[in-house]
Structure formats: C-alpha cells, structure tokens
Coordinates of C-alpha atoms and ligand atoms in Angstrom, one line a residue:
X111 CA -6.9 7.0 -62.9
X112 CA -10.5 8.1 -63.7
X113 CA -13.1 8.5 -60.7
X114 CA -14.1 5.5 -61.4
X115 CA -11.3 3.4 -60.4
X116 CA -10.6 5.9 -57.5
X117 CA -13.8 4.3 -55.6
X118 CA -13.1 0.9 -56.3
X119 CA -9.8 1.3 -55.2
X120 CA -11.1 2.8 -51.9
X121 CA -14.0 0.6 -51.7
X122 CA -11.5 -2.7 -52.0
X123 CA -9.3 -1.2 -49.7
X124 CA -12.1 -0.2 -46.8
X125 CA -13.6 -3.9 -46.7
X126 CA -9.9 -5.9 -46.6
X127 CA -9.5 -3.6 -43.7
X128 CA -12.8 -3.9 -42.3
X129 CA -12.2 -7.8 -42.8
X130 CA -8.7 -7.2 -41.1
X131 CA -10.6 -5.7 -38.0
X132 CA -13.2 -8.5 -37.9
X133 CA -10.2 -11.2 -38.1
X134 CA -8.4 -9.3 -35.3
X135 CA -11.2 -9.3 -33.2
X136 CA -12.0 -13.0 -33.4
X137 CA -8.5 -13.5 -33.2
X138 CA -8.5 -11.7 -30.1
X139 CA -11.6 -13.2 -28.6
X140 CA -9.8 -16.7 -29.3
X141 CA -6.6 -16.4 -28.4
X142 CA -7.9 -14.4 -24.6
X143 CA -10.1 -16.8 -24.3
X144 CA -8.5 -18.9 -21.7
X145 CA -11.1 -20.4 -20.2
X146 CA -11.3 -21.2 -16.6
X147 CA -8.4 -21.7 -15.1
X148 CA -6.9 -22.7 -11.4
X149 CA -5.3 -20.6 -8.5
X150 CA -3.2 -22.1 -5.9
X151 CA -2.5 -19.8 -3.1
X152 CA 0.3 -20.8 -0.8
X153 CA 0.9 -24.6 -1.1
X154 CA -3.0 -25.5 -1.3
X155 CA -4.5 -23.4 1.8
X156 CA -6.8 -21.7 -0.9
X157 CA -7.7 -22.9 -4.3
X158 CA -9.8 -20.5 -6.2
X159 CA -11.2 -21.2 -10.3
X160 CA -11.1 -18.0 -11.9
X161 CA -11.8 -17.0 -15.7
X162 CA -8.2 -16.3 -17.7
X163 CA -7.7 -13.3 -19.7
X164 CA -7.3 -10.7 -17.0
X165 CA -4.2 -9.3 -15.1
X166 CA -3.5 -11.4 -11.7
X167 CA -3.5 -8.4 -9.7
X168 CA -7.6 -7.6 -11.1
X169 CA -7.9 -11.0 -10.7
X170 CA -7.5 -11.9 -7.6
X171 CA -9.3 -8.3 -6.6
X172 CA -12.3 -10.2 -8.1
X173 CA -12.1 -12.8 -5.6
X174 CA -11.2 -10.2 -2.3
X175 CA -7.8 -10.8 -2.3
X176 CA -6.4 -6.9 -2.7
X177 CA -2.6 -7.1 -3.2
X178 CA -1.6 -3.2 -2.6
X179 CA -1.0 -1.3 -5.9
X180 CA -0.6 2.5 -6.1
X181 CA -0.4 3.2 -9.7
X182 CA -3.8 1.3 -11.2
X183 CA -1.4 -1.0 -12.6
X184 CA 0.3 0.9 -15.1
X185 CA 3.7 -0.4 -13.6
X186 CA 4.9 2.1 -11.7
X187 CA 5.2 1.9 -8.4
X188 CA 6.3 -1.7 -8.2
X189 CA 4.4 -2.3 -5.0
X190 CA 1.7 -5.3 -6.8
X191 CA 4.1 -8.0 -6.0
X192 CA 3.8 -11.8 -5.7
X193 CA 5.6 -14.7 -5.5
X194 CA 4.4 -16.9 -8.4
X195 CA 5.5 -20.2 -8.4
X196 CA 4.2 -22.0 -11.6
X197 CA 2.5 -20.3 -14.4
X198 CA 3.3 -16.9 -15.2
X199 CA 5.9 -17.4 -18.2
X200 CA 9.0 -15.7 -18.6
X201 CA 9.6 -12.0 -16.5
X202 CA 8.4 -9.1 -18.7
X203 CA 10.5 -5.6 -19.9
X204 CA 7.9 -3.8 -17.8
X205 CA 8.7 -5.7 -14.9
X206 CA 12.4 -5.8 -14.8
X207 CA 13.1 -2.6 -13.0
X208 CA 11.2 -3.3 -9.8
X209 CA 12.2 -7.0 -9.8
X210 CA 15.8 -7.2 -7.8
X211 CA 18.1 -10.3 -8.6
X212 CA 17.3 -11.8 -5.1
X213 CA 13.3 -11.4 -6.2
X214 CA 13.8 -12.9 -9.0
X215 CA 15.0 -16.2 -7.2
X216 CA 11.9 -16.1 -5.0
X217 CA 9.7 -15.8 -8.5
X218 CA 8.5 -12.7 -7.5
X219 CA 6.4 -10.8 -10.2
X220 CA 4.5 -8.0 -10.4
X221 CA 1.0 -8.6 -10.3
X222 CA -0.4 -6.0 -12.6
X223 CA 1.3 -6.9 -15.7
X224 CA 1.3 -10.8 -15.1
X225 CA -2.1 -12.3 -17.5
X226 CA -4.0 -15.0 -16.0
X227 CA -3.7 -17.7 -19.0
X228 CA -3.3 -20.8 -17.2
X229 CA -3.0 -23.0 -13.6
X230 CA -0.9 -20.6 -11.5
X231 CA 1.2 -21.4 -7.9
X232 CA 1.1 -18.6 -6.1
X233 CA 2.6 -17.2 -2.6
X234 CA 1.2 -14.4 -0.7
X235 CA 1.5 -13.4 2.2
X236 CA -0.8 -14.0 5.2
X237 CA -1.7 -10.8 5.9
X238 CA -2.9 -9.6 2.7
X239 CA -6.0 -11.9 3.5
X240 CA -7.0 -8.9 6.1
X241 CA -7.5 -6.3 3.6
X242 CA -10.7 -5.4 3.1
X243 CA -13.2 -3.1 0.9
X244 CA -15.3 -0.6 2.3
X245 CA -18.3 1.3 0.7
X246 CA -17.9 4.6 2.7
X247 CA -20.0 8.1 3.3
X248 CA -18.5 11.3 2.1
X249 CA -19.1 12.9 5.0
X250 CA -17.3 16.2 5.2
X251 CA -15.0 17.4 2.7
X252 CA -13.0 20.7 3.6
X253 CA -10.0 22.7 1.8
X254 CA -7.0 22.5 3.9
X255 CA -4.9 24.5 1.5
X256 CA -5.8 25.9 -2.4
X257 CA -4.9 23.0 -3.4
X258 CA -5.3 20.4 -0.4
X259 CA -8.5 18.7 0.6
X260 CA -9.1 16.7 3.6
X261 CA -12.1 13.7 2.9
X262 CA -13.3 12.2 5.9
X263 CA -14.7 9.0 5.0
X264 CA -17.4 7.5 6.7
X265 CA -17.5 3.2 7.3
X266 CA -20.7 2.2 6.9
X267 CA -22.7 1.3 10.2
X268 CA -21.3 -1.3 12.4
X269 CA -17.9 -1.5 10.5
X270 CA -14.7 -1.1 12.0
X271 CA -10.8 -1.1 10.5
X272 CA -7.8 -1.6 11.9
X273 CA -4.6 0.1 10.7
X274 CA -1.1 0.8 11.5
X275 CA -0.7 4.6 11.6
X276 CA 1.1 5.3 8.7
X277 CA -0.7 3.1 6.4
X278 CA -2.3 3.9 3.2
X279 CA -6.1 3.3 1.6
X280 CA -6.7 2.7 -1.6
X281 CA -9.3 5.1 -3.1
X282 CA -11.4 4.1 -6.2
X283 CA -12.7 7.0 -8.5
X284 CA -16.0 6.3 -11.1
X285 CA -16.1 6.9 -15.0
X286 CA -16.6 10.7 -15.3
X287 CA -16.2 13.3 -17.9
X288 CA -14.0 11.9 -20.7
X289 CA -12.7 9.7 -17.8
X290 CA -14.7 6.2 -19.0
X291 CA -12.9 3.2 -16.7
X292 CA -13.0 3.7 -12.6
X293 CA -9.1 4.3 -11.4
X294 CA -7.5 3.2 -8.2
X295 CA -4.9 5.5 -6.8
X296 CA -3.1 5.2 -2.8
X297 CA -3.6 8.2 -0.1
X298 CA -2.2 7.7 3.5
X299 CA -4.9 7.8 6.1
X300 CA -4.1 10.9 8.5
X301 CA -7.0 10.0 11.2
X302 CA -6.5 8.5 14.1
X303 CA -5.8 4.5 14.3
X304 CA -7.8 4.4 17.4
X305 CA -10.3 6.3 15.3
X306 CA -12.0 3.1 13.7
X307 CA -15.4 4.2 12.1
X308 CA -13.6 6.1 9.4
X309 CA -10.5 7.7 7.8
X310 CA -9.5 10.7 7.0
X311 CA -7.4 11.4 4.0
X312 CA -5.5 14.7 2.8
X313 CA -5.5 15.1 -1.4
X314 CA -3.9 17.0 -3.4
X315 CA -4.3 18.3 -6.4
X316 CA -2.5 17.2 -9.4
X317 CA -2.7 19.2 -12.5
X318 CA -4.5 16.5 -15.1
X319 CA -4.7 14.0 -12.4
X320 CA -7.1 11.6 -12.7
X321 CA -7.8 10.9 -9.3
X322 CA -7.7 13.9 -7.3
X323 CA -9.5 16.3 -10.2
X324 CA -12.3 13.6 -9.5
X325 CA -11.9 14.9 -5.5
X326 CA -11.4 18.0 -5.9
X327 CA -13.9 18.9 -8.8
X328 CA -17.0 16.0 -9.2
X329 CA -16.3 14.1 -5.0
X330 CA -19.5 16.2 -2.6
X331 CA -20.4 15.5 0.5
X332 CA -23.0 13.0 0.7
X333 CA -21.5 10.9 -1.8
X334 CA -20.2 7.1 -1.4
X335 CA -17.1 5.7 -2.0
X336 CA -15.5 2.6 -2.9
X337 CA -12.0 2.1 -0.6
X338 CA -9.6 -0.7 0.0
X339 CA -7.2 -1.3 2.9
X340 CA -4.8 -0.8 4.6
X341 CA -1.6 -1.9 3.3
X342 CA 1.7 -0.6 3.5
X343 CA 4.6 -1.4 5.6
X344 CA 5.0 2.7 6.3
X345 CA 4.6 2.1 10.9
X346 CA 5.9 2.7 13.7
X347 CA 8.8 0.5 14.4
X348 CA 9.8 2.5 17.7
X349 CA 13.5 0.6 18.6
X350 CA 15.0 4.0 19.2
X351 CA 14.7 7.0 21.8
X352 CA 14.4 9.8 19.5
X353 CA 11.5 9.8 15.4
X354 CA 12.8 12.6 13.2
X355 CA 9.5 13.2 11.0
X356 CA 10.1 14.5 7.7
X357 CA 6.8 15.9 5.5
X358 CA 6.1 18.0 2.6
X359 CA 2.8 18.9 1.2
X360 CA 0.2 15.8 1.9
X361 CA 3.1 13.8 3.1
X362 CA 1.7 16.0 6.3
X363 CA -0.8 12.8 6.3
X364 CA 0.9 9.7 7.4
X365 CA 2.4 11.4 10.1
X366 CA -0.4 12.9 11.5
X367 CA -1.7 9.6 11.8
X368 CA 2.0 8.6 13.6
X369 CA 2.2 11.6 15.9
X370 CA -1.2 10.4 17.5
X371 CA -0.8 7.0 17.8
X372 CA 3.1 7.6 20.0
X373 CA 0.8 10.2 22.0
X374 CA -2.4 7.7 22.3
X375 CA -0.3 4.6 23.4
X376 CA 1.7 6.7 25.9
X377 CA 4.6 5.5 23.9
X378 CA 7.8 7.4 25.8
X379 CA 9.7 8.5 22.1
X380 CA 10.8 11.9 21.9
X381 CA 9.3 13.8 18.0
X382 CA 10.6 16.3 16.0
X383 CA 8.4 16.7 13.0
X384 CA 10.4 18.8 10.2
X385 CA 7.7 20.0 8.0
X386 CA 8.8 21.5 4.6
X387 CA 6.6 24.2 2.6
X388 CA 7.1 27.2 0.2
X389 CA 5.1 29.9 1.4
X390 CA 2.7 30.4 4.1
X391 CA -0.7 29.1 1.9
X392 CA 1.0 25.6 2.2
X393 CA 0.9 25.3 5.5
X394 CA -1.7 23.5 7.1
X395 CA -2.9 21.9 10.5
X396 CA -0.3 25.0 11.9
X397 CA -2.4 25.5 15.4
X398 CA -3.0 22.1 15.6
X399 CA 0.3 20.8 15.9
X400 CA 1.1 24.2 17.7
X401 CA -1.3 22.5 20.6
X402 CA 0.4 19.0 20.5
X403 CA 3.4 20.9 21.3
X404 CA 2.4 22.6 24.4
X405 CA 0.4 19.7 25.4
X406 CA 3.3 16.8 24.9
X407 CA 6.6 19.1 25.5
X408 CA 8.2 15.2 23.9
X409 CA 7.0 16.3 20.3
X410 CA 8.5 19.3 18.8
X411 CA 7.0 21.1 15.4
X412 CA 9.2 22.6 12.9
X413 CA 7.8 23.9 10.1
X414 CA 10.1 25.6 7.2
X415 CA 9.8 27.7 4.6
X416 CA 11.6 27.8 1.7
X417 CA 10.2 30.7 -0.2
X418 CA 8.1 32.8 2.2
X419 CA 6.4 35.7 0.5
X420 CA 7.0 39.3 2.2
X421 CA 3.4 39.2 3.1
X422 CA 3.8 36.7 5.1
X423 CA 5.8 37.9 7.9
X424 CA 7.5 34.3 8.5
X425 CA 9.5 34.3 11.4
X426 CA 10.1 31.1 11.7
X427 CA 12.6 28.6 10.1
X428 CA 13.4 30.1 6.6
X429 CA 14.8 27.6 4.0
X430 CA 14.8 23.8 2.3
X431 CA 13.9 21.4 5.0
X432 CA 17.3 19.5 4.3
X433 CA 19.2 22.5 5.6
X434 CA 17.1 22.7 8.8
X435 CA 17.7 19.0 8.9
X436 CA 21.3 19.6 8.7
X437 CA 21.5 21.7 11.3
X438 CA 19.5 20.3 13.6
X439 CA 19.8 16.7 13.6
X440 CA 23.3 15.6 15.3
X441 CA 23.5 12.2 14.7
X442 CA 21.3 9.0 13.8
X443 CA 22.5 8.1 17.0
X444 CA 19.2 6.4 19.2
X445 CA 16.9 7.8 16.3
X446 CA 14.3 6.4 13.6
X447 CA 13.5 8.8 10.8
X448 CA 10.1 8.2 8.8
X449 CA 9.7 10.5 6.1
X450 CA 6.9 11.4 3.5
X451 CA 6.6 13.5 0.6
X452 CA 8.3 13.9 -3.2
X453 CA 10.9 11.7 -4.2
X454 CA 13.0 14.7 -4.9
X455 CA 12.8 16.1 -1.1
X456 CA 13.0 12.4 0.3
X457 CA 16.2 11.6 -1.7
X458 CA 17.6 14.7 -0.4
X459 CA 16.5 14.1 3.0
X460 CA 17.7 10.7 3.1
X461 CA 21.4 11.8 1.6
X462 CA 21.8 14.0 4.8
X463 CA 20.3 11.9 7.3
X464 CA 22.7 8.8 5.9
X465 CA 26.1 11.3 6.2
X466 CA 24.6 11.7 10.0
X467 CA 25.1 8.0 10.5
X468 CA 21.0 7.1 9.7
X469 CA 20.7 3.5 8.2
X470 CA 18.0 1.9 5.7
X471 CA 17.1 0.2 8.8
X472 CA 16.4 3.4 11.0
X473 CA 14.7 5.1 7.6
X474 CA 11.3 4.5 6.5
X475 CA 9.7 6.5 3.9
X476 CA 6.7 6.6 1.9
X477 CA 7.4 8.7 -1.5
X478 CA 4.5 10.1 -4.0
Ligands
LIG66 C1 1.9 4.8 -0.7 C2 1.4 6.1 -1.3 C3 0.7 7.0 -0.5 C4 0.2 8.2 -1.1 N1 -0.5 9.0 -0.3 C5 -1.0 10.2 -0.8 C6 -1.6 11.2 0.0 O1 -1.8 10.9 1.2 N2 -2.1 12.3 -0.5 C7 -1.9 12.6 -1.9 O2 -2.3 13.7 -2.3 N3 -1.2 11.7 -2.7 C8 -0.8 10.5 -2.2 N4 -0.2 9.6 -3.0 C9 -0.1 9.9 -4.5 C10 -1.4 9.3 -5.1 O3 -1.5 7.9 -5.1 C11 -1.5 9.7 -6.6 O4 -0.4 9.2 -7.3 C12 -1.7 11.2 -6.9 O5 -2.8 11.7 -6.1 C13 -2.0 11.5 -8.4 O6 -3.1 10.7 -8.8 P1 -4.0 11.2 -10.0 O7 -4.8 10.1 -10.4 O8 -4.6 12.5 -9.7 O9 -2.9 11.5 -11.1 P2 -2.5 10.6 -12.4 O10 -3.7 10.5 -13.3 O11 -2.0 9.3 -11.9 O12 -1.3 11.4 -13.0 C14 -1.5 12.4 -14.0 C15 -0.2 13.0 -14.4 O13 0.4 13.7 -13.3 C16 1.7 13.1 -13.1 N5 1.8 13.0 -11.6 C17 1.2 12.0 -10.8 N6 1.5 12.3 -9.5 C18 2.1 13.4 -9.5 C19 2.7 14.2 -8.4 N7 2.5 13.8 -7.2 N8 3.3 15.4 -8.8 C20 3.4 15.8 -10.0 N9 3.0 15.0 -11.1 C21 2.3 13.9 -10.8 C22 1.7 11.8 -13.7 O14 3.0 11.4 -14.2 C23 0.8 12.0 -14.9 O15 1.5 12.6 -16.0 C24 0.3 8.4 -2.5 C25 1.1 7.5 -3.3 C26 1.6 6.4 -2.7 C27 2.4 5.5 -3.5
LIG67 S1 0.2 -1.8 -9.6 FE1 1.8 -0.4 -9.7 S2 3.4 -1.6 -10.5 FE2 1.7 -3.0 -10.5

C-alpha cells in the first residue's frame, strides 16, 4: 500500500469513529433523557417531581432526603437501601449480594445503583426525614496517632444536632488534585451526644484513599465542610447489666462517643472496653480513658497489644484482643457487646463472643 492510501485509510477510519462518538453521545443524551418524572414516598405523604437520569440515592439527596450510604455509591456497603414499590425494573447483579430473600419480598433495593427513569413508589422510613446537612468550621484539627487525626467540626451558629452515640456523619470531600468529582465517605462521631454544637471525628489514613488523603494532606483549620447526618442503627440498646466494648484503630470513635453518653445519663451498666493495637504509637486517648477509670470504678479500660516493640516497655495486656477476650469474658450471660473496627478483628471477635453464649441480638457492630 503506498503512502497514499495509508492516509486515506486512516483518515476514513478517524471520521467513522468520530461519527461513532457523535452518534453515541446523542444516543446517550436521548435515551437518559427521561424527562421529569414522579416520586411517591410512602403511600402519598410526599410527592416530589424530579428530573430522571440520575441514581435514586443522588436523587433524592437533591431534594434533602439523605438515605445513609458509606461507600459513594459504588455498591459496597449495602447500607443505601429502600423499599421501592413501583418503578425500578428488575434487581440488578450489583445488587444481589446485599439484597436477602426476605428483602427482596419487601422490594427493597439499593439506592445507589437504582436509575431514576420513570414514576417510582417508594417506602422510607420516617426517620430518615431527620437527617440533615451541615456546612461546618474546621476548627481544630490534631494528630492523634502518625496516622490518626481527630477533626472537630464546628455547626454553624445557632445549629444544633441530635445523635445517638454511636452514630456515624457522613463527610463530603471537594475535587482536588487529580481527584475531579467531590466523594462522600462515613466516620463515626466520637464527641459527646450532649455535645450538640459540633462533632468530632477520628480519621485514618488509608494508603490511596480518597477521602482521608484529602484530611490528612489538603483539610486545615479554618476550612468548611460539607456533612450529613446522623444515621446508623450503631446505639446503645442497654437491656443487659454488663457492655463488653470491642475497638481497634478509629473504631476507638464510636465508642468514645458510647462510654460518655452511659456516664452522662447516669446509666447504671457496668464497661469493659477491650481496645486492640500493635504497638504503643497506636494507642491513643491512653490517659483519658485512664481518668474515666478512676473516676467511674463501673468502666474498666483494657488496652492490648499485639506486637509491642522492646522500646516500649508494655506491661500491660500483650496479645490479639480475641485472646484477651477469651479470657476474660465468661459468658454472654447479662451482657451486650458493641464492637468497632476491621472486618477481620470483628469476625474474630464475634466467633468468640458467640462460643460464650453472645447472640446477634446482644452484638452490635459497626465494621470499616
Ligand atoms: C459506618 C461506618 C463508619 C466509619 N467510621 C470511620 C471512622 O470513624 N474513622 C475512619 O477512619 N473510617 C471510618 N469508616 C471508613 C470510611 O468510611 C472510609 O471507608 C475510609 O476512611 C476510606 O476512605 P477513602 O476515601 O480514604 O478510601 P477509598 O478511596 O474509598 O479507598 C481506597 C482504597 O483503599 C481500600 N480501602 C478502603 N478502606 C480501607 C481500609 N479501612 N483499610 C484498608 N484498605 C481500605 C479500598 O478498597 C480502595 O482500594 C467508616 C465506615 C463505615 C461504613
Ligand atoms: S451507597 Fe454503598 S451500596 Fe449503595
């Protein structure tokens, strides 16, 4: 083939491709292009018109309706439920693992991956309607470990929010660096719940992480914010004598928040509060919950080690938190056990505290 040919080859084949691109994009535009369309929330109570083409769960965010969500909607964490009634077509592949068979009876979908296309019957519960967004202050930010930060996060003036202890915030980050959409991502709140001007949250760092490489290398003091919250069903249920607290790394936060509010509300429950770490930099918030204990002799603070370094001089409990668990938990007898931390250190948790007669109604557990 002489030169020639070789460009009009290539120049036939760059504009049926660049008419390929121009058909896909009209194509695209068309077919998304669902107009307005009608949202029925729970049997007529709300009606909202909305414009199709977007996931439910962004959606109905656009209209204040925040249905928790800890991944940004990249299916998975399975927490974006809803109950749709009418109008979300048939259950998708990314949807079946969180969707159980009794779920599926009650329509329930996940949010995220369900496209607004056309009138939609939906059922959600009451108090989602209380969630609420918050545009808050940065107003001290302070390293709590190499690679823990605590954010204290400032309502603006006049605002007030009410949470469970134990309950999460969502936390929104903006475009930055090669970073060009804003991403949502959940962190417990480890303030106070009588506390109600702001939250504190502990975050760590995870290698590549969207989120927390935004806290942790471009977040500063005096910046704002965007939050949502609270949601969760991680609280105090309290039908028991004795809370076995389980925590590792910022799973620490949650049950900050927990240990307060039994102490605030004079509640009479005795806590032990198993906290699991490598090495001595991992521990955090040490005196603090050293003072709780002398001051309330009902809460006890165990922290363990698994691989203390030399340096360190640890005298205190050496090994995985499951063994100190083991050991020291008789029975699930009278006790509620609310846990936090990796899903690896949960499941092994949750294994012992089960053989010790614990039952998935005396375990609650947040996992990240
Ligand atoms: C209910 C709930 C409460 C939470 N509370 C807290 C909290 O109080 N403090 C806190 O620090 N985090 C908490 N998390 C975890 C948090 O929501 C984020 O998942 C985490 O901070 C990572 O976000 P990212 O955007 O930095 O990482 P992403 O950009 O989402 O992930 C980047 C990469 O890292 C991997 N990755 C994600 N998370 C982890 C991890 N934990 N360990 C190892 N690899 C990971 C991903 O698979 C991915 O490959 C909570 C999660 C849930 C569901
Ligand atoms: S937002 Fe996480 S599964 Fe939908």
């Amino acid at each position: 083939m002489d030169f020639q040919a070789i460009l009009k080859t290539v120049g036939i084949l760059t504009l049926v491709s660049a008419s390929l691109s121009v058909i896909i994009s009209i194509a695209e535009r068309v077919l998304n292009n669902y107009g307005m369309v009608e949202l029925d929330i729970n049997n007529g109570k709300k009606k909202l018109q909305v414009k199709g083409g977007s996931s439910l769960l962004s959606t109905l965010a656009s209209e204040k309706i925040f249905i928790p969500s800890a991944c940004g909607g990249k299916a998975t964490c399975g927490l974006c439920k809803v109950s749709v009634q009418e109008g979300a077509g048939p259950l998708l592949l990314t949807e079946e693992p969180y969707i159980s068979a009794e779920e599926r009876k009650q329509n329930m979908r996940l949010s995220c991956q369900v496209k607004v296309k056309n009138n939609m019957k939906l059922l959600i519960p009451e108090d989602l309607f209380n969630i609420r967004e918050f545009i808050c202050d940065v107003k001290e930010i302070e390293d709590m470990t190499y690679d823990i930060k605590r954010l204290h996060l400032q309502l603006p003036p006049g605002e007030t929010i009410s949470f469970k202890a134990g309950q999460f915030m969502q936390f929104y980050t903006k475009p930055y660096g090669k970073i060009k959409e804003e991403v949502f991502r959940a962190y417990s709140i480890s303030s106070k719940a009588s506390e109600k001007d702001h939250v504190e949250l502990l975050i760590r760092l995870v290698p590549n992480g969207i989120c927390t490489t935004y806290v942790h290398t471009v977040l500063k003091e005096g910046d704002k914010v965007r939050l949502s919250g609270p949601y969760g069903d991680f609280y105090l249920r309290g039908d028991c004598e004795e809370l076995i607290m389980i925590a590792g790394g910022s799973g620490l936060a949650p049950i900050r928040s927990l240990v307060y509010d039994v102490i605030e509300k004079g509640l009479p429950h005795k806590m032990r509060f198993f906290f699991g770490a490598n090495t001595l930099r991992d521990l955090y918030y040490m005196d603090e919950f050293a003072q709780i204990e002398k001051d309330y002799p009902q809460f006890q603070f165990i922290p363990c080690l698994a691989r203390p370094a030399e340096e360190d001089n640890w005298e205190g409990v050496t090994g995985f938190v499951t063994v100190a668990l083991a050991d020291q938990v008789d029975s699930g007898q009278g006790k509620e056990a609310y846990l936090c931390g990796s899903p690896g250190m949960l499941d092994a948790c949750i294994k012992i505290l089960k053989e010790k007669g614990f039952t998935d109604e005396t375990i609650f557990y947040d996992k990240f």
